[in-house]
Amino acid sequence: MKHLLLVLNLVILASCGVSLTEKKRDEFKPKDQSQIINGTKVAEGAETAKSIVGIYDSENQFTCTGTLLENNVVLTAAHCIEAKAAKIRIVFNNELMATVTARELDIVANFVRRGTSVIVHPGYSEAKTETQNTDWNDLALIKFSGVVPEGYKPATFLTDETLLKKGAMVKLAGYGVTGVETEEVNVKKMKNIDRAIADGELVCEDEVKYEGCFRIHYQGEDNLNETSAPIAGVALTEVRLDETEHGTCVGDSGGPAYIEKDGVNYFFGITSRGSASCNGTGVYTNAVKFKSWIDEEAKKLK
């Protein structure tokens, strides 16, 4: 999910960093509190960190996560792309915001890169997110300038899709928030309820009758964390995980999902969306299904 830096108390983005228009409404179930999601910090130099980057939109001031590919290309979620490429920063460090806002010029020079071009999958549209629950084509590519810092390398794509089966454990990582709290709201005391829902300030299980309404408060430091969750189901171009108490949240959008075989983490998923309280189903674009598109479009990026 995208992570709005200045409005963490608003439900601008549901779990995995999606806007309310992108949420799966039947998954909104208020929770008193959920930890995001029982993850751990990724150590500097750890294998997990070598192909993961932070994404900062300097124009709209939100963060996402991405996966490093070959030739200075990053794979992320389509809904993470709002600004022009020149406003996008790619961060090679486990501490995203501390790096991108550093006053030390050498830190910025060593670990931050500027976007030069982007391509969003043509099958992705906000209108589609309103009308269908699956197969959103939620992926995009970002080209960046400069050299890849020492210690980073492109992710290794999964080739054996038979590993993607119900119950298989998936490793997740991203720069998202680490805590979620919900607050029930008495809508009878509110004005402009529809506006509050549209602006992401309020989430309701029933947006017509205004039932089951609550606010969500997110906490986090924009550091790289990892966790794991089991596969709950596989769709045509997406994989769903059971993220009850373990999973991704705001700021993790666009980040990777891996499945391990023989000690190697194979990349297959792009964090797309999930429940507003980050404690339900998580949905991941199956990048393996789009490998041909990724390879062809990456060649066009300048």
Tab-separated table of C-alpha atoms in Angstrom:
chain	number	residue	atom	x	y	z
A	1	MET	CA	0.000	0.000	0.000
A	2	LYS	CA	1.022	3.437	-0.572
A	3	HIS	CA	1.998	5.292	2.539
A	4	LEU	CA	0.856	8.903	2.766
A	5	LEU	CA	3.483	10.538	4.935
A	6	LEU	CA	1.383	13.406	6.194
A	7	VAL	CA	-1.920	11.664	6.748
A	8	LEU	CA	-1.224	8.367	8.446
A	9	ASN	CA	-4.444	8.663	10.428
A	10	LEU	CA	-6.540	8.632	7.277
A	11	VAL	CA	-7.587	5.537	5.446
A	12	ILE	CA	-6.335	6.833	2.133
A	13	LEU	CA	-4.960	3.418	1.386
A	14	ALA	CA	-6.135	0.024	2.449
A	15	SER	CA	-3.673	-2.716	3.362
A	16	CYS	CA	-0.854	-3.150	0.853
A	17	GLY	CA	-1.228	0.458	-0.040
A	18	VAL	CA	-4.373	0.881	-2.062
A	19	SER	CA	-6.898	3.655	-2.101
A	20	LEU	CA	-10.400	3.154	-0.818
A	21	THR	CA	-11.638	2.885	-4.365
A	22	GLU	CA	-9.301	-0.088	-4.698
A	23	LYS	CA	-10.300	-1.909	-1.544
A	24	LYS	CA	-12.117	-5.174	-1.387
A	25	ARG	CA	-15.148	-4.010	0.538
A	26	ASP	CA	-16.258	-7.376	1.864
A	27	GLU	CA	-12.947	-7.674	3.698
A	28	PHE	CA	-13.449	-4.584	5.877
A	29	LYS	CA	-13.877	-5.863	9.396
A	30	PRO	CA	-12.975	-3.535	12.259
A	31	LYS	CA	-10.336	-4.737	14.689
A	32	ASP	CA	-9.458	-3.157	18.010
A	33	GLN	CA	-5.771	-3.411	17.139
A	34	SER	CA	-3.555	-5.398	14.804
A	35	GLN	CA	0.202	-5.485	14.625
A	36	ILE	CA	1.680	-5.242	11.229
A	37	ILE	CA	2.032	-7.840	11.064
A	38	ASN	CA	4.280	-9.576	13.448
A	39	GLY	CA	7.170	-8.821	11.133
A	40	THR	CA	10.831	-8.192	11.875
A	41	LYS	CA	13.325	-5.612	10.669
A	42	VAL	CA	15.504	-6.714	7.790
A	43	ALA	CA	19.170	-6.545	8.765
A	44	GLU	CA	21.584	-4.445	6.722
A	45	GLY	CA	23.153	-6.585	4.041
A	46	ALA	CA	20.649	-9.417	4.490
A	47	GLU	CA	19.837	-11.452	1.406
A	48	THR	CA	16.225	-10.243	1.508
A	49	ALA	CA	17.295	-6.602	1.192
A	50	LYS	CA	19.494	-7.052	-1.860
A	51	SER	CA	16.699	-6.747	-4.429
A	52	ILE	CA	14.218	-4.487	-2.582
A	53	VAL	CA	14.067	-0.705	-2.936
A	54	GLY	CA	12.005	2.065	-1.427
A	55	ILE	CA	9.960	4.366	-3.657
A	56	TYR	CA	9.252	7.967	-2.691
A	57	ASP	CA	6.873	10.224	-4.629
A	58	SER	CA	8.257	13.683	-3.852
A	59	GLU	CA	5.278	15.442	-5.430
A	60	ASN	CA	2.477	13.633	-3.591
A	61	GLN	CA	4.593	12.679	-0.560
A	62	PHE	CA	3.883	8.982	-0.221
A	63	THR	CA	6.011	5.868	-0.192
A	64	CYS	CA	5.807	2.474	-1.838
A	65	THR	CA	8.116	-0.507	-2.202
A	66	GLY	CA	9.638	-2.017	-5.330
A	67	THR	CA	11.664	-4.945	-6.629
A	68	LEU	CA	14.951	-4.390	-8.441
A	69	LEU	CA	15.231	-5.880	-11.932
A	70	GLU	CA	18.083	-5.738	-14.430
A	71	ASN	CA	19.239	-2.579	-16.237
A	72	ASN	CA	18.154	-0.005	-13.637
A	73	VAL	CA	14.496	-1.027	-13.692
A	74	VAL	CA	12.192	-1.356	-10.687
A	75	LEU	CA	8.941	-3.334	-10.685
A	76	THR	CA	6.147	-2.001	-8.482
A	77	ALA	CA	2.361	-1.627	-8.301
A	78	ALA	CA	0.522	0.483	-10.878
A	79	HIS	CA	-1.396	2.299	-8.149
A	80	CYS	CA	1.934	3.586	-6.800
A	81	ILE	CA	2.468	5.682	-9.934
A	82	GLU	CA	0.860	9.110	-9.692
A	83	ALA	CA	3.712	11.527	-10.395
A	84	LYS	CA	5.948	11.967	-13.414
A	85	ALA	CA	9.119	9.898	-13.372
A	86	ALA	CA	11.305	12.874	-12.436
A	87	LYS	CA	9.415	13.227	-9.144
A	88	ILE	CA	10.051	9.610	-8.154
A	89	ARG	CA	13.019	8.661	-5.994
A	90	ILE	CA	14.396	5.131	-5.710
A	91	VAL	CA	15.985	4.471	-2.310
A	92	PHE	CA	18.633	1.799	-1.730
A	93	ASN	CA	18.618	1.592	2.045
A	94	ASN	CA	16.653	-0.165	4.782
A	95	GLU	CA	15.629	3.219	6.227
A	96	LEU	CA	13.611	4.893	3.493
A	97	MET	CA	12.687	8.362	4.760
A	98	ALA	CA	15.824	8.833	6.841
A	99	THR	CA	17.766	8.322	3.622
A	100	VAL	CA	15.689	10.364	1.180
A	101	THR	CA	15.558	13.346	3.572
A	102	ALA	CA	19.169	13.136	4.747
A	103	ARG	CA	21.060	16.427	4.910
A	104	GLU	CA	24.348	14.694	4.218
A	105	LEU	CA	24.798	14.976	0.461
A	106	ASP	CA	26.986	11.886	0.323
A	107	ILE	CA	24.168	9.735	1.736
A	108	VAL	CA	21.715	10.978	-0.886
A	109	ALA	CA	24.292	10.576	-3.644
A	110	ASN	CA	25.135	7.025	-2.598
A	111	PHE	CA	21.670	5.651	-1.901
A	112	VAL	CA	19.026	7.708	-3.766
A	113	ARG	CA	18.335	7.592	-7.515
A	114	ARG	CA	16.020	9.706	-9.661
A	115	GLY	CA	13.357	8.165	-11.895
A	116	THR	CA	13.700	8.796	-15.628
A	117	SER	CA	10.671	7.032	-17.113
A	118	VAL	CA	7.708	4.880	-16.105
A	119	ILE	CA	5.346	2.443	-17.779
A	120	VAL	CA	2.043	1.393	-16.210
A	121	HIS	CA	0.383	-1.792	-17.436
A	122	PRO	CA	-2.303	-0.770	-19.966
A	123	GLY	CA	-4.791	-3.157	-18.394
A	124	TYR	CA	-4.794	-1.280	-15.094
A	125	SER	CA	-7.410	1.399	-14.451
A	126	GLU	CA	-9.111	2.888	-11.415
A	127	ALA	CA	-12.474	2.154	-13.041
A	128	LYS	CA	-11.622	-1.553	-13.074
A	129	THR	CA	-10.900	-1.498	-9.343
A	130	GLU	CA	-14.472	-0.341	-8.752
A	131	THR	CA	-16.111	-3.093	-10.791
A	132	GLN	CA	-14.103	-6.291	-10.309
A	133	ASN	CA	-12.422	-8.046	-7.405
A	134	THR	CA	-9.677	-9.897	-9.245
A	135	ASP	CA	-7.068	-9.545	-11.971
A	136	TRP	CA	-6.395	-5.820	-11.808
A	137	ASN	CA	-3.094	-5.826	-13.752
A	138	ASP	CA	-1.657	-3.802	-10.878
A	139	LEU	CA	1.954	-3.459	-12.004
A	140	ALA	CA	4.298	-0.821	-13.376
A	141	LEU	CA	7.962	-0.304	-14.247
A	142	ILE	CA	10.260	2.560	-13.241
A	143	LYS	CA	13.615	3.313	-14.876
A	144	PHE	CA	16.160	5.215	-12.791
A	145	SER	CA	19.441	6.982	-13.502
A	146	GLY	CA	22.853	6.299	-12.000
A	147	VAL	CA	24.431	3.057	-10.879
A	148	VAL	CA	23.036	0.377	-8.605
A	149	PRO	CA	24.786	0.619	-5.215
A	150	GLU	CA	27.159	-2.147	-4.235
A	151	GLY	CA	25.458	-5.121	-2.614
A	152	TYR	CA	22.220	-4.923	-4.601
A	153	LYS	CA	21.222	-7.341	-7.336
A	154	PRO	CA	18.133	-8.117	-9.468
A	155	ALA	CA	15.518	-10.445	-8.040
A	156	THR	CA	15.381	-14.029	-9.277
A	157	PHE	CA	12.015	-14.784	-10.886
A	158	LEU	CA	10.104	-17.920	-10.015
A	159	THR	CA	9.861	-20.347	-12.936
A	160	ASP	CA	8.027	-23.242	-11.278
A	161	GLU	CA	4.474	-22.005	-10.693
A	162	THR	CA	3.441	-25.352	-9.227
A	163	LEU	CA	4.955	-24.041	-5.988
A	164	LEU	CA	2.113	-21.511	-5.782
A	165	LYS	CA	-0.458	-23.670	-4.063
A	166	LYS	CA	-2.768	-23.289	-1.110
A	167	GLY	CA	-0.942	-23.450	2.196
A	168	ALA	CA	2.514	-22.681	0.796
A	169	MET	CA	4.337	-20.079	2.886
A	170	VAL	CA	5.255	-16.804	1.214
A	171	LYS	CA	7.875	-14.307	2.393
A	172	LEU	CA	6.829	-10.651	2.225
A	173	ALA	CA	8.837	-7.469	2.653
A	174	GLY	CA	8.283	-3.732	2.454
A	175	TYR	CA	8.648	-0.277	3.970
A	176	GLY	CA	5.095	-0.156	5.311
A	177	VAL	CA	3.669	0.713	8.696
A	178	THR	CA	4.202	-1.567	11.677
A	179	GLY	CA	1.038	-0.919	13.672
A	180	VAL	CA	-2.666	-0.444	13.030
A	181	GLU	CA	-5.375	0.708	15.394
A	182	THR	CA	-9.069	1.157	14.639
A	183	GLU	CA	-11.528	3.484	16.290
A	184	GLU	CA	-15.273	2.958	16.074
A	185	VAL	CA	-17.203	6.048	15.022
A	186	ASN	CA	-20.738	7.165	15.855
A	187	VAL	CA	-21.816	8.537	12.489
A	188	LYS	CA	-24.874	10.194	14.027
A	189	LYS	CA	-22.511	12.785	15.441
A	190	MET	CA	-20.769	13.375	12.116
A	191	LYS	CA	-21.446	15.787	9.291
A	192	ASN	CA	-20.593	15.222	5.632
A	193	ILE	CA	-20.301	11.454	6.039
A	194	ASP	CA	-20.120	10.794	2.310
A	195	ARG	CA	-17.252	13.246	1.961
A	196	ALA	CA	-15.412	11.622	4.870
A	197	ILE	CA	-15.771	8.219	3.193
A	198	ALA	CA	-14.689	9.574	-0.190
A	199	ASP	CA	-11.663	11.291	1.340
A	200	GLY	CA	-10.620	8.146	3.179
A	201	GLU	CA	-11.225	9.578	6.636
A	202	LEU	CA	-13.892	6.979	7.379
A	203	VAL	CA	-14.407	3.305	6.488
A	204	CYS	CA	-17.834	1.660	6.707
A	205	GLU	CA	-18.748	-1.980	6.180
A	206	ASP	CA	-22.021	-0.699	4.698
A	207	GLU	CA	-21.459	2.631	2.977
A	208	VAL	CA	-25.145	2.997	2.129
A	209	LYS	CA	-26.568	2.515	5.616
A	210	TYR	CA	-23.414	3.866	7.297
A	211	GLU	CA	-23.063	0.755	9.440
A	212	GLY	CA	-19.854	-0.580	10.970
A	213	CYS	CA	-17.967	2.687	10.510
A	214	PHE	CA	-14.498	3.281	11.915
A	215	ARG	CA	-11.323	5.284	11.522
A	216	ILE	CA	-7.925	3.670	11.147
A	217	HIS	CA	-4.673	4.994	12.606
A	218	TYR	CA	-1.379	3.751	11.189
A	219	GLN	CA	2.044	3.853	12.846
A	220	GLY	CA	5.434	3.187	11.324
A	221	GLU	CA	8.932	4.481	10.577
A	222	ASP	CA	9.339	3.589	6.881
A	223	ASN	CA	11.937	0.917	7.607
A	224	LEU	CA	12.283	-2.335	5.694
A	225	ASN	CA	10.530	-5.220	7.454
A	226	GLU	CA	9.679	-8.779	6.504
A	227	THR	CA	7.121	-11.382	7.492
A	228	SER	CA	5.414	-14.433	5.995
A	229	ALA	CA	1.904	-15.696	5.311
A	230	PRO	CA	0.298	-18.752	3.661
A	231	ILE	CA	-1.336	-18.820	0.246
A	232	ALA	CA	-5.128	-18.866	0.519
A	233	GLY	CA	-5.923	-19.111	-3.181
A	234	VAL	CA	-4.616	-18.584	-6.707
A	235	ALA	CA	-6.556	-16.658	-9.369
A	236	LEU	CA	-5.761	-16.143	-13.043
A	237	THR	CA	-3.163	-13.414	-12.524
A	238	GLU	CA	-3.236	-12.913	-8.749
A	239	VAL	CA	-2.400	-14.782	-5.568
A	240	ARG	CA	-4.277	-14.262	-2.302
A	241	LEU	CA	-2.689	-14.768	1.100
A	242	ASP	CA	-4.209	-15.333	4.515
A	243	GLU	CA	-2.695	-12.392	6.351
A	244	THR	CA	-4.443	-12.813	9.669
A	245	GLU	CA	-1.923	-11.279	12.105
A	246	HIS	CA	0.899	-11.523	9.533
A	247	GLY	CA	1.111	-9.554	6.299
A	248	THR	CA	1.579	-6.286	4.457
A	249	CYS	CA	0.080	-2.855	5.051
A	250	VAL	CA	0.274	0.818	4.081
A	251	GLY	CA	3.655	1.565	2.466
A	252	ASP	CA	4.253	-2.022	1.345
A	253	SER	CA	2.472	-1.582	-1.998
A	254	GLY	CA	4.526	-2.709	-4.940
A	255	GLY	CA	6.833	-4.751	-2.740
A	256	PRO	CA	7.851	-8.344	-3.387
A	257	ALA	CA	6.414	-11.704	-2.443
A	258	TYR	CA	8.826	-14.641	-2.508
A	259	ILE	CA	8.503	-18.373	-2.275
A	260	GLU	CA	11.490	-20.370	-1.083
A	261	LYS	CA	12.913	-23.507	-2.634
A	262	ASP	CA	16.216	-25.138	-1.688
A	263	GLY	CA	17.201	-22.094	0.334
A	264	VAL	CA	16.618	-19.620	-2.516
A	265	ASN	CA	13.922	-16.914	-2.453
A	266	TYR	CA	12.159	-16.792	-5.814
A	267	PHE	CA	10.251	-13.615	-6.638
A	268	PHE	CA	6.708	-13.944	-7.969
A	269	GLY	CA	4.359	-11.399	-6.391
A	270	ILE	CA	3.735	-7.647	-6.307
A	271	THR	CA	1.866	-6.340	-3.259
A	272	SER	CA	-1.440	-4.935	-4.503
A	273	ARG	CA	-4.199	-4.606	-1.920
A	274	GLY	CA	-5.993	-6.039	1.100
A	275	SER	CA	-8.132	-5.247	4.113
A	276	ALA	CA	-8.138	-1.745	5.581
A	277	SER	CA	-7.047	-3.009	8.996
A	278	CYS	CA	-4.199	-5.053	7.475
A	279	ASN	CA	-5.460	-8.196	9.160
A	280	GLY	CA	-7.280	-10.232	6.528
A	281	THR	CA	-6.715	-11.215	2.908
A	282	GLY	CA	-3.772	-9.796	0.979
A	283	VAL	CA	-3.797	-9.736	-2.820
A	284	TYR	CA	-0.641	-9.977	-4.946
A	285	THR	CA	-0.209	-9.540	-8.676
A	286	ASN	CA	1.447	-12.678	-10.052
A	287	ALA	CA	4.410	-11.127	-11.855
A	288	VAL	CA	5.299	-14.472	-13.436
A	289	LYS	CA	2.153	-14.202	-15.561
A	290	PHE	CA	3.397	-10.847	-16.849
A	291	LYS	CA	7.049	-11.795	-17.405
A	292	SER	CA	6.894	-11.347	-21.187
A	293	TRP	CA	5.282	-7.923	-20.823
A	294	ILE	CA	7.840	-6.906	-18.202
A	295	ASP	CA	10.775	-7.972	-20.375
A	296	GLU	CA	9.482	-6.224	-23.496
A	297	GLU	CA	8.448	-2.977	-21.829
A	298	ALA	CA	11.650	-2.741	-19.793
A	299	LYS	CA	13.588	-2.512	-23.064
A	300	LYS	CA	11.598	0.597	-24.031
A	301	LEU	CA	12.395	2.553	-20.887
A	302	LYS	CA	14.928	5.360	-21.307
